[in-house]
PDB file of C-alpha atoms in Angstrom:
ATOM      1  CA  UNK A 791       0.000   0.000   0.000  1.00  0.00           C
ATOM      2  CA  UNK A 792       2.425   2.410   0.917  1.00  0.00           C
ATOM      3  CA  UNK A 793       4.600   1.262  -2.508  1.00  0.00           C
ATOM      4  CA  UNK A 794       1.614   2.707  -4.612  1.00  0.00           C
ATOM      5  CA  UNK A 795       0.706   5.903  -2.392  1.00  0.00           C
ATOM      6  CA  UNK A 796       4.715   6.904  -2.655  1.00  0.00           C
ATOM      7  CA  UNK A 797       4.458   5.689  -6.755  1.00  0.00           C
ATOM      8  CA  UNK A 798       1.488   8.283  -7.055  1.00  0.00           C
ATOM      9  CA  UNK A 799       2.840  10.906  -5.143  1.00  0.00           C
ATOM     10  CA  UNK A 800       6.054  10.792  -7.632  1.00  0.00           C
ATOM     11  CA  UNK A 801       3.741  10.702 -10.332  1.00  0.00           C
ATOM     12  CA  UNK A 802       1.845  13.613  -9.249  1.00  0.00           C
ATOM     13  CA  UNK A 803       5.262  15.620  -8.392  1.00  0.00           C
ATOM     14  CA  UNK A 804       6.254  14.639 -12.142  1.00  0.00           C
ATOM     15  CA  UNK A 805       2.603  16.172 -13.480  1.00  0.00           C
ATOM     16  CA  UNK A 806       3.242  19.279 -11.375  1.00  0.00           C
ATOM     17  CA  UNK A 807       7.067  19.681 -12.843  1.00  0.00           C
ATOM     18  CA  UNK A 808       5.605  19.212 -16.821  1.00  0.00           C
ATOM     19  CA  UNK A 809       2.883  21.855 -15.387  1.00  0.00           C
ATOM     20  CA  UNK A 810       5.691  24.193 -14.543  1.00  0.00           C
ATOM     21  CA  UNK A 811       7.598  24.048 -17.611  1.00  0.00           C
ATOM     22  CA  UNK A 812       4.682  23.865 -19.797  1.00  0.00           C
ATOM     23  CA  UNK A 813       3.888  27.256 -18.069  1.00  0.00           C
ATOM     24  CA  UNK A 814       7.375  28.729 -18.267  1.00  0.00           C
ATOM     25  CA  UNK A 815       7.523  27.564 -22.653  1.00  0.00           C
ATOM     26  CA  UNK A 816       3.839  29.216 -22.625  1.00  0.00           C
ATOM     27  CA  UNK A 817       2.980  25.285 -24.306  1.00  0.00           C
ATOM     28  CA  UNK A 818      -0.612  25.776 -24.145  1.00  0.00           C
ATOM     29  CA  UNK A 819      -1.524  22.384 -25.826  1.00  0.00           C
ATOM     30  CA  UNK A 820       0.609  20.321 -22.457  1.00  0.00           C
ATOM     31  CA  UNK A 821      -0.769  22.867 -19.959  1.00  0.00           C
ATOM     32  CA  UNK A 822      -4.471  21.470 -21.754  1.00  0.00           C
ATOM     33  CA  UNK A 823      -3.810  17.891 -21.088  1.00  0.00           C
ATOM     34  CA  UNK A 824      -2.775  19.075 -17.372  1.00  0.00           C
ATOM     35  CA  UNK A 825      -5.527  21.017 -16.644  1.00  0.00           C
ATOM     36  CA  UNK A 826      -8.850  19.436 -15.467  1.00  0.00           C
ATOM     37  CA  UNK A 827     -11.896  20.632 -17.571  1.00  0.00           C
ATOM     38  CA  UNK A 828     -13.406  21.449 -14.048  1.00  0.00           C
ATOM     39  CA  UNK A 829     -10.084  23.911 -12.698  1.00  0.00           C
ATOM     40  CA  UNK A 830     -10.534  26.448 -10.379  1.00  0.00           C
ATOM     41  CA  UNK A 831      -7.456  28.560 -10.152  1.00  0.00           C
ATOM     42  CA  UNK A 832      -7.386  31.143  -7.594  1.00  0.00           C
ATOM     43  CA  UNK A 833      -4.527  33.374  -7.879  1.00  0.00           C
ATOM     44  CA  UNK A 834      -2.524  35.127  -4.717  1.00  0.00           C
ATOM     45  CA  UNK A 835      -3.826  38.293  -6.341  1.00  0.00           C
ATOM     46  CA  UNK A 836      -7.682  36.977  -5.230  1.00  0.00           C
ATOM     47  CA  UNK A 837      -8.814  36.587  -9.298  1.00  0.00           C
ATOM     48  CA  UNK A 838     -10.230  33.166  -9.920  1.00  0.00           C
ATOM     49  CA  UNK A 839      -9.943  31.502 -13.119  1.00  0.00           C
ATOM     50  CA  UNK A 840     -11.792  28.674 -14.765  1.00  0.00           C
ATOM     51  CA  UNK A 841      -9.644  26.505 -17.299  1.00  0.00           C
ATOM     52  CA  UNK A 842     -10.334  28.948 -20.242  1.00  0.00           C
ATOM     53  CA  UNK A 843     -10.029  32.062 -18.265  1.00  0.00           C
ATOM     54  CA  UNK A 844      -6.413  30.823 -17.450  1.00  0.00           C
ATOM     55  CA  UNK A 845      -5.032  29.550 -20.546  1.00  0.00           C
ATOM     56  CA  UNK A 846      -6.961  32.805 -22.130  1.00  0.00           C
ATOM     57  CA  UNK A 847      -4.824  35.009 -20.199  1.00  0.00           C
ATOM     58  CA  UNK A 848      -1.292  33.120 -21.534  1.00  0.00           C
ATOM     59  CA  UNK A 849      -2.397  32.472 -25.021  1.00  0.00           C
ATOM     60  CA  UNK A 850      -3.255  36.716 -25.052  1.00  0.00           C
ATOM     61  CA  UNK A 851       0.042  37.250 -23.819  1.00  0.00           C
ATOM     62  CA  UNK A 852      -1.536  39.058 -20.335  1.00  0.00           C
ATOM     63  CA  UNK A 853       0.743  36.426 -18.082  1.00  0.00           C
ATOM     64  CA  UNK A 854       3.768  35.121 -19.431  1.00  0.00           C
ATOM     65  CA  UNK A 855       5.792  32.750 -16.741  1.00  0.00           C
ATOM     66  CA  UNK A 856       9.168  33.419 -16.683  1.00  0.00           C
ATOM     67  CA  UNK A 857      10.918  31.433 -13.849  1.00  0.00           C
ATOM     68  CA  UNK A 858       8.829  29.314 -11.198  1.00  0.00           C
ATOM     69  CA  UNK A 859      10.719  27.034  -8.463  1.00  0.00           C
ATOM     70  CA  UNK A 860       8.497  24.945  -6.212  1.00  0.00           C
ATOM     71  CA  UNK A 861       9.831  24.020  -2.791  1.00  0.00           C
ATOM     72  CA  UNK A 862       8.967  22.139  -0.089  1.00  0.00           C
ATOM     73  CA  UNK A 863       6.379  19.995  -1.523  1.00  0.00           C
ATOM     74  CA  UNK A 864       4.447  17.708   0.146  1.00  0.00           C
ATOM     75  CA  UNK A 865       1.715  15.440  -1.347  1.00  0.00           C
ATOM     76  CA  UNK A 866      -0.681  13.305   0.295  1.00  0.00           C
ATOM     77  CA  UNK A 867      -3.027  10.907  -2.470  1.00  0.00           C
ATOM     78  CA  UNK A 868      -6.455   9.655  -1.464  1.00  0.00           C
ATOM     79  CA  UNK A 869      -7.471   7.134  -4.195  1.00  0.00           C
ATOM     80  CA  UNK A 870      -7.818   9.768  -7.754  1.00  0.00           C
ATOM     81  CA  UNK A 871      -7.177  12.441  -5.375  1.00  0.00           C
ATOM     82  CA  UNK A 872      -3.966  13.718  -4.251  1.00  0.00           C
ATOM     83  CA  UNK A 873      -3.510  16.936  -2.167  1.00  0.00           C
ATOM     84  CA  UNK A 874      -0.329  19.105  -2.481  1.00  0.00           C
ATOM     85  CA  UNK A 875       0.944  21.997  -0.753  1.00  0.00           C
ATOM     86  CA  UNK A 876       4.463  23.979  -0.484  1.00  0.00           C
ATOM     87  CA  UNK A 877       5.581  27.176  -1.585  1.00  0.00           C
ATOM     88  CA  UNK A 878       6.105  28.623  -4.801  1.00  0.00           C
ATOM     89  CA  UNK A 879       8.986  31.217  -6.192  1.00  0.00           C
ATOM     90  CA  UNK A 880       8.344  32.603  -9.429  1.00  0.00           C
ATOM     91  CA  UNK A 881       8.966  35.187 -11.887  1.00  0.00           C
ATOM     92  CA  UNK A 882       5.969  36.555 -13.942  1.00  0.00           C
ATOM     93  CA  UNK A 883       5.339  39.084 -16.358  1.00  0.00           C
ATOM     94  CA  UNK A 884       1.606  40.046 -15.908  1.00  0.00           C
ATOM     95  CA  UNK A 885      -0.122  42.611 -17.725  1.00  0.00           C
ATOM     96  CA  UNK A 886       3.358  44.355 -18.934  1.00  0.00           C
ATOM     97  CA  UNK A 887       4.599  44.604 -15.421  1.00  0.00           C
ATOM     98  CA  UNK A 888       7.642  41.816 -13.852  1.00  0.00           C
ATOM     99  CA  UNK A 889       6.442  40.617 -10.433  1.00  0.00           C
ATOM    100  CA  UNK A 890       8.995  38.730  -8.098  1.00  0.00           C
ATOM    101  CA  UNK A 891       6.218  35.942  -6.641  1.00  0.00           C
ATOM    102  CA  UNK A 892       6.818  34.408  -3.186  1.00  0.00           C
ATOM    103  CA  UNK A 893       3.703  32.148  -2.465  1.00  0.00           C
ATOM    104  CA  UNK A 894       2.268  29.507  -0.427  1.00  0.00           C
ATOM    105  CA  UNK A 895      -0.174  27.680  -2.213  1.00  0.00           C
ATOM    106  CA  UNK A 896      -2.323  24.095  -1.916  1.00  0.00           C
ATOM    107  CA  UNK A 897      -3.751  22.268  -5.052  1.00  0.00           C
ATOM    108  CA  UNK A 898      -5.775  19.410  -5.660  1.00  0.00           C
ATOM    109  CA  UNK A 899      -4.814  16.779  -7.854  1.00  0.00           C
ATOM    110  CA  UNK A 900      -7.367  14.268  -9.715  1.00  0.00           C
ATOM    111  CA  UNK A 901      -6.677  10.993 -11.769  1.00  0.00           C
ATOM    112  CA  UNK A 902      -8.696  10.963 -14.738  1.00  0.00           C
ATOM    113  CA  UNK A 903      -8.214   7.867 -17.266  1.00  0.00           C
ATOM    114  CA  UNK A 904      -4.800   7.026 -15.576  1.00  0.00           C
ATOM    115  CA  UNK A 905      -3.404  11.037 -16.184  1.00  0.00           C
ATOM    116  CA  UNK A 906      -3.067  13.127 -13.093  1.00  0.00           C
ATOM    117  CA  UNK A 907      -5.330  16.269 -13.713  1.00  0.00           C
ATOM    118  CA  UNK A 908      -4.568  19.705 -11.564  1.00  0.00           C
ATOM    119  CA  UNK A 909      -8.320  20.369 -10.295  1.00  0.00           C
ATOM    120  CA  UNK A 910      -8.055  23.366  -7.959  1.00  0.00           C
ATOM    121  CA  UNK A 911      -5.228  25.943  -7.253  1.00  0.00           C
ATOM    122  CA  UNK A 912      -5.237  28.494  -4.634  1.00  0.00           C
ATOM    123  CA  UNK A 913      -1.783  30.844  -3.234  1.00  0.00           C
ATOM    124  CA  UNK A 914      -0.956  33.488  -0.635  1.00  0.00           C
ATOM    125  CA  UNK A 915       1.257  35.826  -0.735  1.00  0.00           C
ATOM    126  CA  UNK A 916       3.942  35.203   1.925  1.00  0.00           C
ATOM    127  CA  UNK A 917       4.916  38.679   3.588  1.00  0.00           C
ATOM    128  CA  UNK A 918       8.226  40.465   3.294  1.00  0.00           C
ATOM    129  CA  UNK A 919      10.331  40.184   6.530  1.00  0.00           C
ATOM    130  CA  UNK A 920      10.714  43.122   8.480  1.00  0.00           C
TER     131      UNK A 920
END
């Protein structure tokens, strides 16, 4: 049992990596397979995105991805369900402005016909020391 959890949590740590670089190469058409139909993507900014509305916003040029590091991932799967939280560092270019990103975030992982799908997104800003 604890073979296959650690198997899928690999396997879901793999999806999220091709997510990241599929973000980074703005490749819409890997970012589509990655994507679950039903995605809600709430960015650290509050704006919430359905599938369209996010891959809208890179295909229009409005958010181009230019560096993105994940750290401190962990992942916990529940059958076709896997939960994931860490923090994010990334570099972004959104609406013509660069923005140095420094976020918490937790998403939600399904496993639809064998392919681990990202369902639900959600990040916080982490606040500047003082």
């Amino acid at each position: 049992m604890n073979e296959t959890r650690n198997r899928e949590q690999l396997a879901v740590l793999r999806a999220d990596d091709e997510r990241y670089g599929a973000m980074i190469a703005n490749n819409l058409a890997v970012l589509d397979q990655l994507l679950d139909g039903d995605l809600v993507y709430t960015h650290s900014s509050a704006i919430v995105d359905t599938k369209r509305q996010y891959l809208d916003s890179l295909r229009d040029g409005r958010v181009k991805y230019v560096a993105a590091d994940r750290r401190d991932a962990v992942v916990a799967v529940y059958g076709t369900i896997a939960l994931m939280h860490g923090q994010t560092v990334m570099q972004a270019v959104i609406d013509g402005t660069t923005k140095q990103l420094n976020n918490l975030f937790q998403a939600v992982w399904i496993q639809r016909e064998g392919n681990w799908r990202l369902l639900a997104w959600a990040s916080t800003v982490i606040p500047a020391t003082r």
